[in-house]
């Protein structure tokens, strides 16, 4: 029997609540959001670039995204994104990514799939008044696809903010059959326990922020006093 076809991005985006009034809607919300996703994946970095990307595409592609008329200009795209509930948008993208990265039902004989916790400051987000936007993402090692992403409080000035944000980010993410990797700031007992409780695996760097653990690891791999056995 043939497998059921996977749901595409538009299916997930159609579940995002529309913040606009019913009066004056010219384009489906899912079409606008799909346009934004496609433009960003093609390298667009801002509202103007997203709108220009849409204008440069063939009308057939716009129809496939769900538009029945010319796509909106920069101002229309900006208004929609400002009014949008970003959490519901991110959740829809996470569910889509989960489907794309779906593993077979039986994962017992497969190695865990690696995902990296990675914090980055959004380029151009600092305007001299507000702190730059700092994002924490969960990225698939193999494909580079972002499975989940959220903003780090206070622009990530304090690295402990990324650790606490990671606890929130991993909630609701399927961890079974996955290996979560990260640098030394994520080497924390509560985060490690959360991954284990989710039946996942973790691999952290260990540095001076965990002096006792670092000492124990060095001792475990040090040469024996008698030098009769390798570590």
mmCIF file of N, CA and C in Angstrom, residues 31-162:
data_model
loop_
_atom_site.group_PDB
_atom_site.id
_atom_site.type_symbol
_atom_site.label_atom_id
_atom_site.label_comp_id
_atom_site.label_asym_id
_atom_site.label_seq_id
_atom_site.Cartn_x
_atom_site.Cartn_y
_atom_site.Cartn_z
ATOM 1 N N UNK A 31 -0.601 32.218 2.294
ATOM 2 C CA UNK A 31 0.172 32.580 1.102
ATOM 3 C C UNK A 31 1.249 33.605 1.442
ATOM 4 N N UNK A 32 0.898 34.598 2.270
ATOM 5 C CA UNK A 32 1.866 35.623 2.658
ATOM 6 C C UNK A 32 3.002 35.001 3.464
ATOM 7 N N UNK A 33 2.659 34.121 4.403
ATOM 8 C CA UNK A 33 3.676 33.494 5.239
ATOM 9 C C UNK A 33 4.564 32.566 4.411
ATOM 10 N N UNK A 34 3.965 31.862 3.450
ATOM 11 C CA UNK A 34 4.761 30.998 2.579
ATOM 12 C C UNK A 34 5.709 31.836 1.730
ATOM 13 N N UNK A 35 5.233 32.972 1.254
ATOM 14 C CA UNK A 35 6.081 33.886 0.488
ATOM 15 C C UNK A 35 7.281 34.318 1.334
ATOM 16 N N UNK A 36 7.019 34.691 2.582
ATOM 17 C CA UNK A 36 8.083 35.133 3.488
ATOM 18 C C UNK A 36 9.105 34.010 3.696
ATOM 19 N N UNK A 37 8.618 32.801 3.930
ATOM 20 C CA UNK A 37 9.512 31.653 4.151
ATOM 21 C C UNK A 37 10.388 31.400 2.926
ATOM 22 N N UNK A 38 9.770 31.390 1.756
ATOM 23 C CA UNK A 38 10.519 31.117 0.525
ATOM 24 C C UNK A 38 11.555 32.204 0.263
ATOM 25 N N UNK A 39 11.162 33.460 0.462
ATOM 26 C CA UNK A 39 12.079 34.568 0.205
ATOM 27 C C UNK A 39 13.277 34.525 1.140
ATOM 28 N N UNK A 40 13.021 34.234 2.417
ATOM 29 C CA UNK A 40 14.119 34.173 3.390
ATOM 30 C C UNK A 40 15.048 33.009 3.067
ATOM 31 N N UNK A 41 14.477 31.866 2.676
ATOM 32 C CA UNK A 41 15.323 30.729 2.313
ATOM 33 C C UNK A 41 16.157 31.018 1.063
ATOM 34 N N UNK A 42 15.702 31.975 0.257
ATOM 35 C CA UNK A 42 16.460 32.364 -0.936
ATOM 36 C C UNK A 42 17.423 33.517 -0.655
ATOM 37 N N UNK A 43 17.504 33.950 0.619
ATOM 38 C CA UNK A 43 18.490 34.954 0.998
ATOM 39 C C UNK A 43 17.960 36.333 1.308
ATOM 40 N N UNK A 44 16.643 36.563 1.247
ATOM 41 C CA UNK A 44 16.088 37.877 1.558
ATOM 42 C C UNK A 44 16.300 38.185 3.040
ATOM 43 N N UNK A 45 16.735 39.408 3.357
ATOM 44 C CA UNK A 45 17.081 39.776 4.729
ATOM 45 C C UNK A 45 16.148 40.807 5.358
ATOM 46 N N UNK A 46 15.172 41.298 4.628
ATOM 47 C CA UNK A 46 14.299 42.326 5.179
ATOM 48 C C UNK A 46 13.011 42.442 4.392
ATOM 49 N N UNK A 47 12.140 43.334 4.841
ATOM 50 C CA UNK A 47 10.834 43.510 4.197
ATOM 51 C C UNK A 47 10.973 43.866 2.718
ATOM 52 N N UNK A 48 11.860 44.815 2.430
ATOM 53 C CA UNK A 48 12.026 45.253 1.047
ATOM 54 C C UNK A 48 12.514 44.111 0.165
ATOM 55 N N UNK A 49 13.472 43.352 0.675
ATOM 56 C CA UNK A 49 14.015 42.231 -0.103
ATOM 57 C C UNK A 49 12.968 41.138 -0.308
ATOM 58 N N UNK A 50 12.143 40.891 0.697
ATOM 59 C CA UNK A 50 11.090 39.882 0.569
ATOM 60 C C UNK A 50 10.093 40.295 -0.524
ATOM 61 N N UNK A 51 9.678 41.569 -0.474
ATOM 62 C CA UNK A 51 8.732 42.065 -1.477
ATOM 63 C C UNK A 51 9.338 42.028 -2.873
ATOM 64 N N UNK A 52 10.617 42.368 -2.985
ATOM 65 C CA UNK A 52 11.275 42.357 -4.293
ATOM 66 C C UNK A 52 11.379 40.934 -4.828
ATOM 67 N N UNK A 53 11.661 39.982 -3.925
ATOM 68 C CA UNK A 53 11.728 38.586 -4.350
ATOM 69 C C UNK A 53 10.398 38.148 -4.938
ATOM 70 N N UNK A 54 9.303 38.540 -4.285
ATOM 71 C CA UNK A 54 7.980 38.164 -4.775
ATOM 72 C C UNK A 54 7.716 38.760 -6.152
ATOM 73 N N UNK A 55 8.128 40.016 -6.347
ATOM 74 C CA UNK A 55 7.901 40.669 -7.637
ATOM 75 C C UNK A 55 8.715 40.028 -8.755
ATOM 76 N N UNK A 56 9.833 39.409 -8.393
ATOM 77 C CA UNK A 56 10.729 38.827 -9.396
ATOM 78 C C UNK A 56 10.302 37.421 -9.824
ATOM 79 N N UNK A 57 9.354 36.825 -9.125
ATOM 80 C CA UNK A 57 8.989 35.441 -9.411
ATOM 81 C C UNK A 57 7.901 35.360 -10.479
ATOM 82 N N UNK A 58 7.828 34.189 -11.092
ATOM 83 C CA UNK A 58 6.796 33.941 -12.097
ATOM 84 C C UNK A 58 5.431 33.866 -11.419
ATOM 85 N N UNK A 59 4.413 34.344 -12.078
ATOM 86 C CA UNK A 59 3.065 34.376 -11.493
ATOM 87 C C UNK A 59 2.570 32.973 -11.151
ATOM 88 N N UNK A 60 3.061 31.963 -11.875
ATOM 89 C CA UNK A 60 2.641 30.588 -11.596
ATOM 90 C C UNK A 60 3.070 30.159 -10.190
ATOM 91 N N UNK A 61 4.254 30.569 -9.786
ATOM 92 C CA UNK A 61 4.722 30.251 -8.438
ATOM 93 C C UNK A 61 3.843 30.932 -7.399
ATOM 94 N N UNK A 62 3.468 32.186 -7.655
ATOM 95 C CA UNK A 62 2.599 32.900 -6.709
ATOM 96 C C UNK A 62 1.244 32.200 -6.580
ATOM 97 N N UNK A 63 0.755 31.671 -7.700
ATOM 98 C CA UNK A 63 -0.510 30.924 -7.647
ATOM 99 C C UNK A 63 -0.351 29.664 -6.798
ATOM 100 N N UNK A 64 0.772 29.004 -6.914
ATOM 101 C CA UNK A 64 1.006 27.779 -6.143
ATOM 102 C C UNK A 64 1.119 28.082 -4.651
ATOM 103 N N UNK A 65 1.571 29.277 -4.313
ATOM 104 C CA UNK A 65 1.638 29.674 -2.900
ATOM 105 C C UNK A 65 0.270 30.064 -2.351
ATOM 106 N N UNK A 66 -0.698 30.263 -3.237
ATOM 107 C CA UNK A 66 -2.053 30.563 -2.776
ATOM 108 C C UNK A 66 -2.561 31.937 -3.137
ATOM 109 N N UNK A 67 -1.795 32.719 -3.889
ATOM 110 C CA UNK A 67 -2.239 34.065 -4.277
ATOM 111 C C UNK A 67 -3.173 33.977 -5.489
ATOM 112 N N UNK A 68 -4.210 34.798 -5.468
ATOM 113 C CA UNK A 68 -5.128 34.887 -6.603
ATOM 114 C C UNK A 68 -4.981 36.218 -7.330
ATOM 115 N N UNK A 69 -4.116 37.055 -6.822
ATOM 116 C CA UNK A 69 -3.800 38.340 -7.450
ATOM 117 C C UNK A 69 -2.340 38.659 -7.149
ATOM 118 N N UNK A 70 -1.871 39.812 -7.611
ATOM 119 C CA UNK A 70 -0.478 40.169 -7.394
ATOM 120 C C UNK A 70 -0.164 40.179 -5.892
ATOM 121 N N UNK A 71 0.996 39.659 -5.511
ATOM 122 C CA UNK A 71 1.356 39.604 -4.087
ATOM 123 C C UNK A 71 1.492 41.001 -3.486
ATOM 124 N N UNK A 72 1.431 41.111 -2.168
ATOM 125 C CA UNK A 72 1.482 42.425 -1.515
ATOM 126 C C UNK A 72 2.845 43.095 -1.648
ATOM 127 N N UNK A 73 2.830 44.404 -1.487
ATOM 128 C CA UNK A 73 4.072 45.170 -1.492
ATOM 129 C C UNK A 73 4.729 45.072 -0.118
ATOM 130 N N UNK A 74 5.848 45.777 0.024
ATOM 131 C CA UNK A 74 6.618 45.736 1.265
ATOM 132 C C UNK A 74 5.781 46.156 2.469
ATOM 133 N N UNK A 75 4.997 47.233 2.342
ATOM 134 C CA UNK A 75 4.200 47.733 3.463
ATOM 135 C C UNK A 75 3.173 46.723 3.936
ATOM 136 N N UNK A 76 2.532 46.037 3.000
ATOM 137 C CA UNK A 76 1.531 45.040 3.373
ATOM 138 C C UNK A 76 2.149 43.851 4.084
ATOM 139 N N UNK A 77 3.295 43.399 3.608
ATOM 140 C CA UNK A 77 3.992 42.282 4.253
ATOM 141 C C UNK A 77 4.406 42.676 5.661
ATOM 142 N N UNK A 78 4.923 43.881 5.803
ATOM 143 C CA UNK A 78 5.386 44.361 7.113
ATOM 144 C C UNK A 78 4.232 44.420 8.118
ATOM 145 N N UNK A 79 3.085 44.931 7.702
ATOM 146 C CA UNK A 79 1.937 45.035 8.602
ATOM 147 C C UNK A 79 1.484 43.664 9.090
ATOM 148 N N UNK A 80 1.472 42.696 8.192
ATOM 149 C CA UNK A 80 1.039 41.352 8.573
ATOM 150 C C UNK A 80 2.004 40.744 9.591
ATOM 151 N N UNK A 81 3.295 40.869 9.346
ATOM 152 C CA UNK A 81 4.276 40.249 10.231
ATOM 153 C C UNK A 81 4.315 40.931 11.603
ATOM 154 N N UNK A 82 4.103 42.236 11.638
ATOM 155 C CA UNK A 82 4.084 42.947 12.922
ATOM 156 C C UNK A 82 2.887 42.511 13.756
ATOM 157 N N UNK A 83 1.737 42.295 13.099
ATOM 158 C CA UNK A 83 0.521 41.909 13.821
ATOM 159 C C UNK A 83 0.480 40.430 14.168
ATOM 160 N N UNK A 84 1.311 39.641 13.532
ATOM 161 C CA UNK A 84 1.257 38.185 13.667
ATOM 162 C C UNK A 84 1.693 37.732 15.058
ATOM 163 N N UNK A 85 1.053 36.675 15.560
ATOM 164 C CA UNK A 85 1.495 36.013 16.782
ATOM 165 C C UNK A 85 2.687 35.133 16.414
ATOM 166 N N UNK A 86 3.883 35.579 16.765
ATOM 167 C CA UNK A 86 5.091 34.882 16.333
ATOM 168 C C UNK A 86 5.179 33.473 16.896
ATOM 169 N N UNK A 87 4.638 33.271 18.095
ATOM 170 C CA UNK A 87 4.712 31.937 18.710
ATOM 171 C C UNK A 87 3.956 30.915 17.866
ATOM 172 N N UNK A 88 2.770 31.262 17.401
ATOM 173 C CA UNK A 88 1.994 30.323 16.588
ATOM 174 C C UNK A 88 2.656 30.086 15.235
ATOM 175 N N UNK A 89 3.303 31.117 14.704
ATOM 176 C CA UNK A 89 4.029 30.977 13.437
ATOM 177 C C UNK A 89 5.218 30.036 13.616
ATOM 178 N N UNK A 90 5.971 30.233 14.691
ATOM 179 C CA UNK A 90 7.123 29.373 14.970
ATOM 180 C C UNK A 90 6.685 27.931 15.227
ATOM 181 N N UNK A 91 5.559 27.766 15.927
ATOM 182 C CA UNK A 91 5.055 26.421 16.204
ATOM 183 C C UNK A 91 4.696 25.694 14.905
ATOM 184 N N UNK A 92 4.093 26.431 13.963
ATOM 185 C CA UNK A 92 3.733 25.821 12.676
ATOM 186 C C UNK A 92 4.978 25.386 11.916
ATOM 187 N N UNK A 93 6.010 26.219 11.941
ATOM 188 C CA UNK A 93 7.248 25.868 11.255
ATOM 189 C C UNK A 93 7.938 24.686 11.938
ATOM 190 N N UNK A 94 7.834 24.624 13.263
ATOM 191 C CA UNK A 94 8.421 23.491 13.990
ATOM 192 C C UNK A 94 7.736 22.190 13.604
ATOM 193 N N UNK A 95 6.395 22.212 13.523
ATOM 194 C CA UNK A 95 5.667 20.997 13.144
ATOM 195 C C UNK A 95 6.020 20.567 11.721
ATOM 196 N N UNK A 96 6.196 21.540 10.835
ATOM 197 C CA UNK A 96 6.599 21.228 9.454
ATOM 198 C C UNK A 96 7.997 20.611 9.438
ATOM 199 N N UNK A 97 8.919 21.217 10.201
ATOM 200 C CA UNK A 97 10.278 20.684 10.256
ATOM 201 C C UNK A 97 10.309 19.293 10.874
ATOM 202 N N UNK A 98 9.483 19.079 11.900
ATOM 203 C CA UNK A 98 9.401 17.751 12.521
ATOM 204 C C UNK A 98 9.002 16.702 11.486
ATOM 205 N N UNK A 99 8.065 17.070 10.609
ATOM 206 C CA UNK A 99 7.631 16.122 9.584
ATOM 207 C C UNK A 99 8.759 15.838 8.591
ATOM 208 N N UNK A 100 9.462 16.901 8.164
ATOM 209 C CA UNK A 100 10.544 16.715 7.207
ATOM 210 C C UNK A 100 11.667 15.862 7.786
ATOM 211 N N UNK A 101 11.873 15.989 9.097
ATOM 212 C CA UNK A 101 12.954 15.259 9.746
ATOM 213 C C UNK A 101 12.469 13.984 10.402
ATOM 214 N N UNK A 102 11.235 13.577 10.086
ATOM 215 C CA UNK A 102 10.657 12.399 10.706
ATOM 216 C C UNK A 102 11.501 11.169 10.483
ATOM 217 N N UNK A 103 11.583 10.349 11.525
ATOM 218 C CA UNK A 103 12.351 9.112 11.463
ATOM 219 C C UNK A 103 11.411 7.927 11.353
ATOM 220 N N UNK A 104 11.907 6.769 10.897
ATOM 221 C CA UNK A 104 11.070 5.571 10.851
ATOM 222 C C UNK A 104 10.534 5.226 12.234
ATOM 223 N N UNK A 105 9.429 4.464 12.263
ATOM 224 C CA UNK A 105 8.808 4.101 13.536
ATOM 225 C C UNK A 105 9.798 3.380 14.437
ATOM 226 N N UNK A 106 10.569 2.453 13.877
ATOM 227 C CA UNK A 106 11.545 1.709 14.666
ATOM 228 C C UNK A 106 12.897 2.394 14.559
ATOM 229 N N UNK A 107 13.402 2.906 15.692
ATOM 230 C CA UNK A 107 14.681 3.606 15.692
ATOM 231 C C UNK A 107 15.724 2.861 16.518
ATOM 232 N N UNK A 108 15.410 1.634 16.917
ATOM 233 C CA UNK A 108 16.302 0.909 17.819
ATOM 234 C C UNK A 108 17.674 0.663 17.194
ATOM 235 N N UNK A 109 17.732 0.407 15.882
ATOM 236 C CA UNK A 109 18.989 0.061 15.243
ATOM 237 C C UNK A 109 19.652 1.260 14.573
ATOM 238 N N UNK A 110 19.031 2.422 14.682
ATOM 239 C CA UNK A 110 19.576 3.613 14.043
ATOM 240 C C UNK A 110 20.333 4.462 15.059
ATOM 241 N N UNK A 111 21.433 5.096 14.653
ATOM 242 C CA UNK A 111 22.131 6.008 15.570
ATOM 243 C C UNK A 111 21.269 7.239 15.808
ATOM 244 N N UNK A 112 21.407 7.882 16.958
ATOM 245 C CA UNK A 112 20.602 9.085 17.219
ATOM 246 C C UNK A 112 20.938 10.190 16.220
ATOM 247 N N UNK A 113 19.927 10.920 15.817
ATOM 248 C CA UNK A 113 20.099 11.998 14.849
ATOM 249 C C UNK A 113 20.567 13.257 15.573
ATOM 250 N N UNK A 114 21.707 13.853 15.177
ATOM 251 C CA UNK A 114 22.258 14.987 15.930
ATOM 252 C C UNK A 114 21.604 16.326 15.602
ATOM 253 N N UNK A 115 21.359 17.107 16.659
ATOM 254 C CA UNK A 115 20.831 18.463 16.550
ATOM 255 C C UNK A 115 21.661 19.367 17.446
ATOM 256 N N UNK A 116 21.952 20.569 16.988
ATOM 257 C CA UNK A 116 22.828 21.484 17.731
ATOM 258 C C UNK A 116 22.053 22.662 18.297
ATOM 259 N N UNK A 117 22.300 22.968 19.574
ATOM 260 C CA UNK A 117 21.823 24.211 20.170
ATOM 261 C C UNK A 117 22.804 25.306 19.785
ATOM 262 N N UNK A 118 22.307 26.377 19.173
ATOM 263 C CA UNK A 118 23.205 27.400 18.646
ATOM 264 C C UNK A 118 22.579 28.773 18.826
ATOM 265 N N UNK A 119 23.296 29.672 19.484
ATOM 266 C CA UNK A 119 22.817 31.036 19.685
ATOM 267 C C UNK A 119 23.474 32.005 18.726
ATOM 268 N N UNK A 120 22.663 32.870 18.105
ATOM 269 C CA UNK A 120 23.184 33.848 17.158
ATOM 270 C C UNK A 120 22.456 35.182 17.357
ATOM 271 N N UNK A 121 23.190 36.263 17.181
ATOM 272 C CA UNK A 121 22.593 37.595 17.224
ATOM 273 C C UNK A 121 22.161 37.977 15.814
ATOM 274 N N UNK A 122 20.903 38.395 15.673
ATOM 275 C CA UNK A 122 20.372 38.752 14.357
ATOM 276 C C UNK A 122 21.062 40.002 13.824
ATOM 277 N N UNK A 123 21.641 39.873 12.652
ATOM 278 C CA UNK A 123 22.357 40.995 12.041
ATOM 279 C C UNK A 123 21.394 42.144 11.741
ATOM 280 N N UNK A 124 21.811 43.348 12.107
ATOM 281 C CA UNK A 124 21.001 44.533 11.824
ATOM 282 C C UNK A 124 19.865 44.761 12.800
ATOM 283 N N UNK A 125 19.784 43.968 13.878
ATOM 284 C CA UNK A 125 18.670 44.110 14.823
ATOM 285 C C UNK A 125 18.944 45.159 15.904
ATOM 286 N N UNK A 126 20.191 45.644 16.003
ATOM 287 C CA UNK A 126 20.535 46.681 16.975
ATOM 288 C C UNK A 126 20.367 48.040 16.324
ATOM 289 N N UNK A 127 19.532 48.889 16.932
ATOM 290 C CA UNK A 127 19.269 50.203 16.336
ATOM 291 C C UNK A 127 19.814 51.350 17.166
ATOM 292 N N UNK A 128 20.651 51.058 18.146
ATOM 293 C CA UNK A 128 21.210 52.107 18.977
ATOM 294 C C UNK A 128 20.411 52.373 20.238
ATOM 295 N N UNK A 129 19.154 51.922 20.258
ATOM 296 C CA UNK A 129 18.289 52.125 21.422
ATOM 297 C C UNK A 129 17.946 50.792 22.074
ATOM 298 N N UNK A 130 17.448 49.872 21.272
ATOM 299 C CA UNK A 130 17.092 48.555 21.787
ATOM 300 C C UNK A 130 18.260 47.584 21.616
ATOM 301 N N UNK A 131 18.317 46.606 22.501
ATOM 302 C CA UNK A 131 19.359 45.589 22.407
ATOM 303 C C UNK A 131 19.143 44.736 21.163
ATOM 304 N N UNK A 132 20.229 44.240 20.637
ATOM 305 C CA UNK A 132 20.139 43.381 19.464
ATOM 306 C C UNK A 132 19.364 42.108 19.801
ATOM 307 N N UNK A 133 18.642 41.596 18.819
ATOM 308 C CA UNK A 133 17.860 40.370 19.006
ATOM 309 C C UNK A 133 18.798 39.171 18.966
ATOM 310 N N UNK A 134 18.769 38.376 20.021
ATOM 311 C CA UNK A 134 19.606 37.182 20.112
ATOM 312 C C UNK A 134 18.706 35.962 20.099
ATOM 313 N N UNK A 135 18.943 35.043 19.182
ATOM 314 C CA UNK A 135 18.079 33.887 18.984
ATOM 315 C C UNK A 135 18.825 32.603 19.343
ATOM 316 N N UNK A 136 18.092 31.680 19.945
ATOM 317 C CA UNK A 136 18.621 30.342 20.197
ATOM 318 C C UNK A 136 17.872 29.373 19.305
ATOM 319 N N UNK A 137 18.615 28.603 18.527
ATOM 320 C CA UNK A 137 18.011 27.693 17.554
ATOM 321 C C UNK A 137 18.448 26.261 17.821
ATOM 322 N N UNK A 138 17.598 25.337 17.374
ATOM 323 C CA UNK A 138 17.931 23.913 17.390
ATOM 324 C C UNK A 138 18.046 23.485 15.942
ATOM 325 N N UNK A 139 19.280 23.179 15.501
ATOM 326 C CA UNK A 139 19.573 22.931 14.090
ATOM 327 C C UNK A 139 19.931 21.475 13.849
ATOM 328 N N UNK A 140 19.421 20.926 12.747
ATOM 329 C CA UNK A 140 19.797 19.575 12.349
ATOM 330 C C UNK A 140 21.199 19.605 11.760
ATOM 331 N N UNK A 141 22.098 18.775 12.284
ATOM 332 C CA UNK A 141 23.481 18.743 11.787
ATOM 333 C C UNK A 141 23.514 18.437 10.298
ATOM 334 N N UNK A 142 22.750 17.460 9.868
ATOM 335 C CA UNK A 142 22.862 16.945 8.500
ATOM 336 C C UNK A 142 22.301 17.913 7.471
ATOM 337 N N UNK A 143 21.104 18.423 7.722
ATOM 338 C CA UNK A 143 20.436 19.260 6.718
ATOM 339 C C UNK A 143 20.592 20.748 6.976
ATOM 340 N N UNK A 144 20.945 21.133 8.219
ATOM 341 C CA UNK A 144 21.006 22.542 8.563
ATOM 342 C C UNK A 144 19.647 23.162 8.805
ATOM 343 N N UNK A 145 18.584 22.346 8.785
ATOM 344 C CA UNK A 145 17.225 22.842 8.980
ATOM 345 C C UNK A 145 17.007 23.239 10.434
ATOM 346 N N UNK A 146 16.387 24.388 10.661
ATOM 347 C CA UNK A 146 16.061 24.836 12.012
ATOM 348 C C UNK A 146 14.783 24.158 12.466
ATOM 349 N N UNK A 147 14.897 23.347 13.505
ATOM 350 C CA UNK A 147 13.740 22.637 14.021
ATOM 351 C C UNK A 147 12.915 23.527 14.930
ATOM 352 N N UNK A 148 13.565 24.360 15.726
ATOM 353 C CA UNK A 148 12.866 25.274 16.632
ATOM 354 C C UNK A 148 13.774 26.464 16.905
ATOM 355 N N UNK A 149 13.150 27.585 17.259
ATOM 356 C CA UNK A 149 13.919 28.807 17.486
ATOM 357 C C UNK A 149 13.139 29.716 18.420
ATOM 358 N N UNK A 150 13.840 30.406 19.319
ATOM 359 C CA UNK A 150 13.178 31.343 20.211
ATOM 360 C C UNK A 150 14.160 32.440 20.587
ATOM 361 N N UNK A 151 13.614 33.565 21.019
ATOM 362 C CA UNK A 151 14.448 34.713 21.375
ATOM 363 C C UNK A 151 14.990 34.565 22.791
ATOM 364 N N UNK A 152 16.262 34.932 22.960
ATOM 365 C CA UNK A 152 16.908 34.882 24.273
ATOM 366 C C UNK A 152 16.692 36.226 24.972
ATOM 367 N N UNK A 153 16.189 36.226 26.222
ATOM 368 C CA UNK A 153 15.958 37.489 26.940
ATOM 369 C C UNK A 153 17.231 38.312 27.086
ATOM 370 N N UNK A 154 17.078 39.638 27.060
ATOM 371 C CA UNK A 154 18.186 40.577 27.270
ATOM 372 C C UNK A 154 19.294 40.448 26.234
ATOM 373 N N UNK A 155 18.913 40.001 25.048
ATOM 374 C CA UNK A 155 19.878 39.977 23.960
ATOM 375 C C UNK A 155 21.023 39.009 24.142
ATOM 376 N N UNK A 156 20.886 38.085 25.055
ATOM 377 C CA UNK A 156 21.932 37.093 25.257
ATOM 378 C C UNK A 156 23.191 37.651 25.886
ATOM 379 N N UNK A 157 23.083 38.827 26.568
ATOM 380 C CA UNK A 157 24.261 39.424 27.196
ATOM 381 C C UNK A 157 24.857 38.488 28.238
ATOM 382 N N UNK A 158 23.987 37.894 29.033
ATOM 383 C CA UNK A 158 24.437 36.926 30.024
ATOM 384 C C UNK A 158 24.267 35.530 29.439
ATOM 385 N N UNK A 159 25.348 34.782 29.335
ATOM 386 C CA UNK A 159 25.292 33.473 28.692
ATOM 387 C C UNK A 159 24.367 32.506 29.419
ATOM 388 N N UNK A 160 24.107 32.751 30.718
ATOM 389 C CA UNK A 160 23.170 31.871 31.422
ATOM 390 C C UNK A 160 21.771 31.990 30.835
ATOM 391 N N UNK A 161 21.491 33.099 30.153
ATOM 392 C CA UNK A 161 20.177 33.258 29.519
ATOM 393 C C UNK A 161 19.958 32.188 28.456
ATOM 394 N N UNK A 162 21.017 31.816 27.733
ATOM 395 C CA UNK A 162 20.880 30.777 26.707
ATOM 396 C C UNK A 162 20.575 29.427 27.347
#
